[in-house]
Coordinates of C-alpha atoms and ligand atoms in Angstrom, one line a residue:
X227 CA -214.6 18.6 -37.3
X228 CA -215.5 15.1 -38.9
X229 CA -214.1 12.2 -37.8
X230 CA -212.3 11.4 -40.6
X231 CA -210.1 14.1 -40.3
X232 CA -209.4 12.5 -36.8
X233 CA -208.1 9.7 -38.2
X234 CA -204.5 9.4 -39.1
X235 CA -203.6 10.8 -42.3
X236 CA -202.1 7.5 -43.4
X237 CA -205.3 5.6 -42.4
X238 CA -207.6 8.0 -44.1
X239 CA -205.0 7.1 -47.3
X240 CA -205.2 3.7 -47.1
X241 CA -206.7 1.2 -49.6
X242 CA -207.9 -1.7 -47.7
X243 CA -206.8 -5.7 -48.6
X244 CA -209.2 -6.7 -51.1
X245 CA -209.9 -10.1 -49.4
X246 CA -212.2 -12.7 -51.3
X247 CA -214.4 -11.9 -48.7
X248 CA -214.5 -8.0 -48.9
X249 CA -215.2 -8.7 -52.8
X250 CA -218.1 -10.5 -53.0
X251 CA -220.1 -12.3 -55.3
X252 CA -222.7 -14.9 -55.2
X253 CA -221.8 -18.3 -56.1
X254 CA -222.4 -22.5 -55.6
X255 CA -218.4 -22.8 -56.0
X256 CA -216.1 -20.7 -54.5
X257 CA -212.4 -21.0 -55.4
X258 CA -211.4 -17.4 -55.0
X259 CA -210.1 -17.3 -51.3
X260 CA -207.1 -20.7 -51.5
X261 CA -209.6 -22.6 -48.9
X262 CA -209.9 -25.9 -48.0
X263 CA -213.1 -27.8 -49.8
X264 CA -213.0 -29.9 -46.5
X265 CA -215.1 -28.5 -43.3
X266 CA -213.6 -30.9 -40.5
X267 CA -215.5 -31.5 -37.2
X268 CA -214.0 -30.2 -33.6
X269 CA -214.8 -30.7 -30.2
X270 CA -214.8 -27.5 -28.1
X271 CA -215.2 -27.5 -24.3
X272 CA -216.7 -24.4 -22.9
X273 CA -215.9 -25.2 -19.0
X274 CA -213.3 -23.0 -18.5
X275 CA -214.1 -19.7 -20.6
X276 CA -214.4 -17.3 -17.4
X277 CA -210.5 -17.1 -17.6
X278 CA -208.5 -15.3 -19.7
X279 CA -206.8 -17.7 -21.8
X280 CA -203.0 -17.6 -22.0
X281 CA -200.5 -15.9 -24.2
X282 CA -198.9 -19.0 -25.6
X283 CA -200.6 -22.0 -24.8
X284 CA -197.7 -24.5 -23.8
X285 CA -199.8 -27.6 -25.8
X286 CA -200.3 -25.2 -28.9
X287 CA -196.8 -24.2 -29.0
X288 CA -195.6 -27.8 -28.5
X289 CA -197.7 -29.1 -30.7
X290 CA -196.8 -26.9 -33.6
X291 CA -192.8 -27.4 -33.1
X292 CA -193.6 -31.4 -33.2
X293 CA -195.0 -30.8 -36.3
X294 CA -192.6 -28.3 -37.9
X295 CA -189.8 -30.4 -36.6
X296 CA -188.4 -27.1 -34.4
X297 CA -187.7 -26.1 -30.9
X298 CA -190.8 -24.8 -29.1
X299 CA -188.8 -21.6 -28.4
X300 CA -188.9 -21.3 -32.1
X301 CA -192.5 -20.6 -31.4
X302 CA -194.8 -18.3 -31.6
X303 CA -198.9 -18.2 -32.5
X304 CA -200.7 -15.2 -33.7
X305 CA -203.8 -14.5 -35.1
X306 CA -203.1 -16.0 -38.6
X307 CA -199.9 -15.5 -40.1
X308 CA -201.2 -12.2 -40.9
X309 CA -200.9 -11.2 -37.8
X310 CA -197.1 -12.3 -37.3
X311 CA -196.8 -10.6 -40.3
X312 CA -198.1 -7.2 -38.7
X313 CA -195.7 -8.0 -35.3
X314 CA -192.5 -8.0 -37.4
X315 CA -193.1 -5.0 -39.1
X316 CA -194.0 -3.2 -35.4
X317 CA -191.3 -4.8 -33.9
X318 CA -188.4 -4.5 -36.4
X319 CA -189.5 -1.0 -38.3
X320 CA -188.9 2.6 -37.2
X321 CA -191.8 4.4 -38.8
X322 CA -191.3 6.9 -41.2
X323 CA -187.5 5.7 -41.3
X324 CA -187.0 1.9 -41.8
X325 CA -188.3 0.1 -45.2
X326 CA -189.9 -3.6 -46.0
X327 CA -188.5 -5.4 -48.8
X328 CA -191.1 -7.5 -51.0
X329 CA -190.8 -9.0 -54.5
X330 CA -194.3 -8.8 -56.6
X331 CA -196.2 -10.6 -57.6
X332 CA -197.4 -11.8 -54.4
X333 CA -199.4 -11.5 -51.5
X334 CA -200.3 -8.1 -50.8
X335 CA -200.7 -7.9 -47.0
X336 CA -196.7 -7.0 -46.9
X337 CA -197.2 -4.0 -48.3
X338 CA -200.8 -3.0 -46.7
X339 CA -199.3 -3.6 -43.0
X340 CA -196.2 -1.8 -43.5
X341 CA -198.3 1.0 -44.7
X342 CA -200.7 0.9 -42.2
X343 CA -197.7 2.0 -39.8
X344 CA -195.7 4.4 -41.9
X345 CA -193.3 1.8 -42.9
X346 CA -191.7 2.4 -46.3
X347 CA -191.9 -0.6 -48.6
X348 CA -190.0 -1.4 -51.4
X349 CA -191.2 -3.6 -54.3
X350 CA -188.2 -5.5 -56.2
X351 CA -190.4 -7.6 -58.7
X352 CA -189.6 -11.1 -59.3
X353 CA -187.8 -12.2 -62.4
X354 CA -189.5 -13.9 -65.4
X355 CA -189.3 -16.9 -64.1
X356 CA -190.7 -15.3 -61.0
X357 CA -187.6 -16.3 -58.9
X358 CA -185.7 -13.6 -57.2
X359 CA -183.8 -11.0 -58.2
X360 CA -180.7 -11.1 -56.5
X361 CA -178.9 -8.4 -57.6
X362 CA -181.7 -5.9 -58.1
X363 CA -182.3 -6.7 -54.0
X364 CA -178.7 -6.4 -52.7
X365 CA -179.0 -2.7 -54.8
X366 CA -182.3 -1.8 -52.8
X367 CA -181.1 -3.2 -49.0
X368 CA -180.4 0.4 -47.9
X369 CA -182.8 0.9 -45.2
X370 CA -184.7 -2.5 -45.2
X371 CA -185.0 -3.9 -42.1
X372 CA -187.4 -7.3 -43.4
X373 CA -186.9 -9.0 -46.7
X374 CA -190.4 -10.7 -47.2
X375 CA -190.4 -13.8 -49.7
X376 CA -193.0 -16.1 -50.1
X377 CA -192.9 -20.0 -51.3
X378 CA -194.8 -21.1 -52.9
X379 CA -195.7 -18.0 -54.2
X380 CA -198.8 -16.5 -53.6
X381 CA -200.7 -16.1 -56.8
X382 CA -197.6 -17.5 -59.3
X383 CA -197.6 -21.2 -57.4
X384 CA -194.2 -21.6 -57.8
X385 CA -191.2 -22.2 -55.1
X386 CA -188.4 -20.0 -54.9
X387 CA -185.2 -21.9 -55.4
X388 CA -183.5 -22.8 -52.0
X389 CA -179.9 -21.6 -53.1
X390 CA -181.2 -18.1 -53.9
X391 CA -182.5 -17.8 -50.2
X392 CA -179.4 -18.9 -49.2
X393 CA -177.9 -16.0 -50.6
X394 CA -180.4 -13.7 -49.7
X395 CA -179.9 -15.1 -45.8
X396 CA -176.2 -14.2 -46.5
X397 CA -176.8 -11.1 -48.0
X398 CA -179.0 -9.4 -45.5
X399 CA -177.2 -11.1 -42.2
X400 CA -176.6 -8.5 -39.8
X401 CA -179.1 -6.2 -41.5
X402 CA -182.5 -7.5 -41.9
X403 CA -184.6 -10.2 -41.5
X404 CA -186.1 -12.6 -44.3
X405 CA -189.6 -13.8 -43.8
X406 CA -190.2 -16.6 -45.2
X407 CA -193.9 -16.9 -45.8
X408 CA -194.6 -20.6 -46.0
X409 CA -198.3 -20.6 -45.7
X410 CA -198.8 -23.5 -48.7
X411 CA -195.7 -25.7 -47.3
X412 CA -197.7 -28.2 -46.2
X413 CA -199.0 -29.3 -50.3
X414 CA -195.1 -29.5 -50.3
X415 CA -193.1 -30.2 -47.0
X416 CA -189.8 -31.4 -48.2
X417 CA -189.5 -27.6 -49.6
X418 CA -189.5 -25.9 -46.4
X419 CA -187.0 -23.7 -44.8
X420 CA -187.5 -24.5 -41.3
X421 CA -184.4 -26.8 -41.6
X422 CA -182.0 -23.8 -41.6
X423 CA -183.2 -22.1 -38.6
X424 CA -180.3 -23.4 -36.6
X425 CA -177.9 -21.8 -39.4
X426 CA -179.4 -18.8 -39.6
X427 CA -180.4 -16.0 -37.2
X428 CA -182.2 -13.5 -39.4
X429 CA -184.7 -16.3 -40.5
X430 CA -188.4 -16.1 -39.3
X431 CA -190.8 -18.3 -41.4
X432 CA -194.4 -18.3 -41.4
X433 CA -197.1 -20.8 -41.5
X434 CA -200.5 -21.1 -41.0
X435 CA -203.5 -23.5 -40.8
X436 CA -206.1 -21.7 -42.6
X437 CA -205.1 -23.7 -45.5
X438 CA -203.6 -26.9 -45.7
X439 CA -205.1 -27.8 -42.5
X440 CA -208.7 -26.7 -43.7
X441 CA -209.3 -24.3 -40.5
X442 CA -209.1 -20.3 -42.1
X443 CA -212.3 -19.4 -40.1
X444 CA -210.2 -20.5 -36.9
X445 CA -207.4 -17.6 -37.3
X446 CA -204.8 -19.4 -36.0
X447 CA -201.0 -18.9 -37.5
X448 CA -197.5 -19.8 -36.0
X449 CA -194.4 -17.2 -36.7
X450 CA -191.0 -20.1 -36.4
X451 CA -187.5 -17.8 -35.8
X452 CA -185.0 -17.9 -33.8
X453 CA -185.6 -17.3 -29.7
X454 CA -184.3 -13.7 -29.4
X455 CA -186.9 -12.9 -32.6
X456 CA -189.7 -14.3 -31.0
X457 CA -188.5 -12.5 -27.5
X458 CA -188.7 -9.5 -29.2
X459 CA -192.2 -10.2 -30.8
X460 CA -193.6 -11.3 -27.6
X461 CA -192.8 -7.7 -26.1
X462 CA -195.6 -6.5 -28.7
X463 CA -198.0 -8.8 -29.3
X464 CA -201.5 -8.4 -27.1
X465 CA -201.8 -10.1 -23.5
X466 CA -204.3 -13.0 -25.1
X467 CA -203.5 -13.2 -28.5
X468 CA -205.2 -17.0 -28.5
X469 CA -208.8 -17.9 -27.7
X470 CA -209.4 -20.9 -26.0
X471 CA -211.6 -22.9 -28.2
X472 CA -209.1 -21.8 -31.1
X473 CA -206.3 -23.5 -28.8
X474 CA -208.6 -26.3 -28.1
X475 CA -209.8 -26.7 -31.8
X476 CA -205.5 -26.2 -33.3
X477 CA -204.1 -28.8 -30.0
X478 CA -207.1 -31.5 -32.3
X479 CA -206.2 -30.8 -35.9
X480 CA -202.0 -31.2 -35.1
X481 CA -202.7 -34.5 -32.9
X482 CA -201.6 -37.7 -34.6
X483 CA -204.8 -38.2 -36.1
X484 CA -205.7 -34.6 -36.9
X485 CA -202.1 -34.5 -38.7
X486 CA -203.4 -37.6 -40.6
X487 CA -206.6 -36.6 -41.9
X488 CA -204.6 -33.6 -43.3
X489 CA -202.4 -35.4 -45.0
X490 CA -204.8 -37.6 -46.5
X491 CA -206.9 -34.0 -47.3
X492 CA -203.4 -32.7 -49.1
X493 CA -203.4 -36.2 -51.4
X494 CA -207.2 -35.4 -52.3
X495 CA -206.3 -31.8 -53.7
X496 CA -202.7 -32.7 -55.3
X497 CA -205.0 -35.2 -57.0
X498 CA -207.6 -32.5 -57.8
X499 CA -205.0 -30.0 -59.2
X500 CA -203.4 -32.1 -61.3
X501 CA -206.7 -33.2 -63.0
X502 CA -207.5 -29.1 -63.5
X503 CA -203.9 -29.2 -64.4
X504 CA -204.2 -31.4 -67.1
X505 CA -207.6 -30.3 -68.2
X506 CA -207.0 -26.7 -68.9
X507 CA -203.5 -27.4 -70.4
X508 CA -205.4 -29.4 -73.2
X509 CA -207.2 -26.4 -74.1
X510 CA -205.5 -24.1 -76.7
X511 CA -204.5 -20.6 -75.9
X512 CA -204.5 -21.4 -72.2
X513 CA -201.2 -21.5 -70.3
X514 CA -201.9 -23.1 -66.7
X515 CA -198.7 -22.4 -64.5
X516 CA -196.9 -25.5 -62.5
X517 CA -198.3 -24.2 -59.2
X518 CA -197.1 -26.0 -55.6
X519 CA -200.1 -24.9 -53.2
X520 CA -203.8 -25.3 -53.3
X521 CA -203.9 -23.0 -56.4
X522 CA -203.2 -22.5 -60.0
X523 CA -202.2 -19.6 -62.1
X524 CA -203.6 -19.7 -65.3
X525 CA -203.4 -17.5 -68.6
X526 CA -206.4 -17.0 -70.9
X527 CA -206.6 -15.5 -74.3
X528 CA -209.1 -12.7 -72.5
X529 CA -209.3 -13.7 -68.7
X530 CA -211.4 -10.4 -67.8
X531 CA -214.1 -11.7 -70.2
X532 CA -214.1 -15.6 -68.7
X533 CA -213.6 -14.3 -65.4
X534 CA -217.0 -12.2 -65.8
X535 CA -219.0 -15.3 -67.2
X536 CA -217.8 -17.8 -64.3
X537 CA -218.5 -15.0 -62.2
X538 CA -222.2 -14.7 -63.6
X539 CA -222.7 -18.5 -63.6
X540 CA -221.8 -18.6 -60.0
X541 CA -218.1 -19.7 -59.9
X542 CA -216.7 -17.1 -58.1
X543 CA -212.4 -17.4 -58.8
X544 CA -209.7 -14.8 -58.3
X545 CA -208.3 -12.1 -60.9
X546 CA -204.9 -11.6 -61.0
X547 CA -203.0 -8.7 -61.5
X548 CA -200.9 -10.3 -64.1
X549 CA -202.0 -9.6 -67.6
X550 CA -204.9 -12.4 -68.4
X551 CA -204.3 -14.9 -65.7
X552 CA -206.8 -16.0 -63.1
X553 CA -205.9 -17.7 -59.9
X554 CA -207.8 -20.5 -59.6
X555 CA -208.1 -22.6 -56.1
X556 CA -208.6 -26.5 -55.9
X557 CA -211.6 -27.7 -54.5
X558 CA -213.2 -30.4 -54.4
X559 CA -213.4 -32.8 -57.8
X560 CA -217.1 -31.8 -58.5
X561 CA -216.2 -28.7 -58.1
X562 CA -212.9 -28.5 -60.4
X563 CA -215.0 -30.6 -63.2
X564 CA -217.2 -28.2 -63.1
X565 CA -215.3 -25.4 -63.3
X566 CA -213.3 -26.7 -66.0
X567 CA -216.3 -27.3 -68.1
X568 CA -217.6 -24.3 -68.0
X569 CA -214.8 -22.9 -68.9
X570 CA -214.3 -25.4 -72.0
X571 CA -217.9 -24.4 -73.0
X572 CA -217.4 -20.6 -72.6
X573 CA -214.0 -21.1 -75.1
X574 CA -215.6 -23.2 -77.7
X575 CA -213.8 -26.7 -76.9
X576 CA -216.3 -28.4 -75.9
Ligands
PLP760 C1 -203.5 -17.0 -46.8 C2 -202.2 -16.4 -46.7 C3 -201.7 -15.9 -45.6 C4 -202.6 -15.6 -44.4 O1 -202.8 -16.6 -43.6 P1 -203.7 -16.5 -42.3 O2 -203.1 -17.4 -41.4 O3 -205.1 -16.9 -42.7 O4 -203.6 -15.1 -41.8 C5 -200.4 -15.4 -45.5 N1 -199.6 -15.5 -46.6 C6 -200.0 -16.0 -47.7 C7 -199.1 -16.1 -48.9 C8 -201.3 -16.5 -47.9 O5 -201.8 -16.9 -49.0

């Protein structure tokens, strides 16, 4: 027998994410992957790594609550917020029975975790003004047992409008949960949804510091709900989900100062995307999207044709599935001038 027939026959099925990473390319500027351009220094201490670390570091979890203005027991840290994403679906989905709820475009780990456990998903696609679809999502509840919603949107830029979560809170209350994934929040704090915790029981949100707070290659996200959803998440999450040094490294980048630096970091890139903002808008036949993260969407006449020069010149950015629009990340301002010039060159508007 080969080992792949081993496997499960949904795993042997699966298509992989198709991270930035997992695509490759070689490049001097790399805007394909929504990171930071800003590589921060730690200290780690490496006295005590003979012990097991544990589950939920108290100074972590209290940390993050400070900052996200919430109850520690609203709590929890994971592995990125992709792994809180993967601890709902385990914990709140019968396989083969229950359904995720997610409205394309936008990120596609929903749909890849659910799968990988023989959850059904259900894709209710955004409207034109990629804002939800109310109606279309009451229709498709049967089943669901997590609404996932992201703001701002993951690769559109925009945030979804608060009353329509409102509804969707009201909607689903009893039923399922709504994720909230808030992982660009902090390039726009006054839009979160923490703030309705207290009013709402099904709400879990998700953040994460891999980007705002310039630490992906740390792997250290924060799942904020309610205390009997984060029980319930606890009971399947592993036994030392945190390593130390990430504890150690997270505890220094929310600290008074750490918080500072990042905010100071968030001004640098606002700054940055607006000049990219205003740059490409100048340019006929492109249409750049108002975008709310460390990202913008934006529509060329051919975008699979640009996408391949950049590529070849060594400015590695991210294709979108929707039709001729590339997601571009903010980096640095050397880095977004030259992007933008190139891309001027290659359309003849010099
Ligand atoms: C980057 C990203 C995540 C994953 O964050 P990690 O903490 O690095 O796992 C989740 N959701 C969205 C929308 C993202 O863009």
């Amino acid at each position: 027998m080969k080992i792949d027939q081993l496997a499960r026959k949904t795993v042997r099925e699966l298509t992989p994410y198709q991270s930035a990473r997992r695509l490759g390319g070689s490049g001097d500027i790399w805007l394909n992957a929504n990171e930071s351009p800003f590589a921060n220094e730690y200290n780690i201490k490496c006295d005590r790594l003979n012990r097991y670390s544990t589950c939920q570091p108290t100074e972590l979890i209290d940390a993050y609550a400070d900052y996200a203005s919430v109850r520690p027991e609203q709590v929890l840290t994971s592995r990125g917020a992709d792994e809180g994403i993967e601890l709902l679906i385990r914990a709140f989905c019968e396989p083969n029975q229950d359904s995720i709820l997610y409205c394309p475009p936008t990120y596609g780990m929903y749909a890849i975790s659910a799968e990988t456990f023989d959850v059904a998903t259900k894709a209710v696609p955004l409207t034109e003004e990629w804002q939800l679809d109310l109606d279309a999502i009451h229709a498709n509840l049967g089943g669901v047992k997590l609404v996932f919603v992201c703001s701002p949107n993951n690769p559109t830029g925009n945030l979804l409008n608060r009353q329509d979560i409102e509804s969707l809170l009201d909607m689903t209350q009893g039923q399922a949960l709504v994720v909230v994934d808030e992982a660009y929040i902090d390039f726009c704090p006054e839009a979160t949804t923490a703030n309705m915790l207290d009013q709402y029981p099904n709400l879990v949100v998700l953040r994460t510091l891999s980007k705002a707070f310039a630490l992906a290659g740390l792997r250290c996200g924060f799942t904020l709900a309610n205390a009997e959803v984060i029980e319930l998440l606890l009971k399947v999450i592993a036994p030392y989900p945190v390593p130390v040094p990430v504890t150690d490294i997270a505890v220094q980048a929310l600290s008074p100062a750490g918080r500072a630096k990042t905010k100071f970091q968030v001004l640098d890139i606002s700054a940055n995307r607006a000049y990219l903002q205003a740059g490409l808008g100048m340019l006929d036949g492109v249409t750049v999207y108002e975008g709310y993260g460390n990202y913008l969407l934006v529509k060329f006449p051919d975008a699979d044709a640009l996408f391949n020069a950049l590529w070849d010149h060594g400015i590695i950015l991210r294709r979108s599935p929707i039709e001729n629009c590339i997601r571009i990340s903010i980096g640095s301002r050397d880095e977004c001038e030259k992007t933008l010039a190139f891309i001027r060159e290659q359309l003849g508007q010099n």
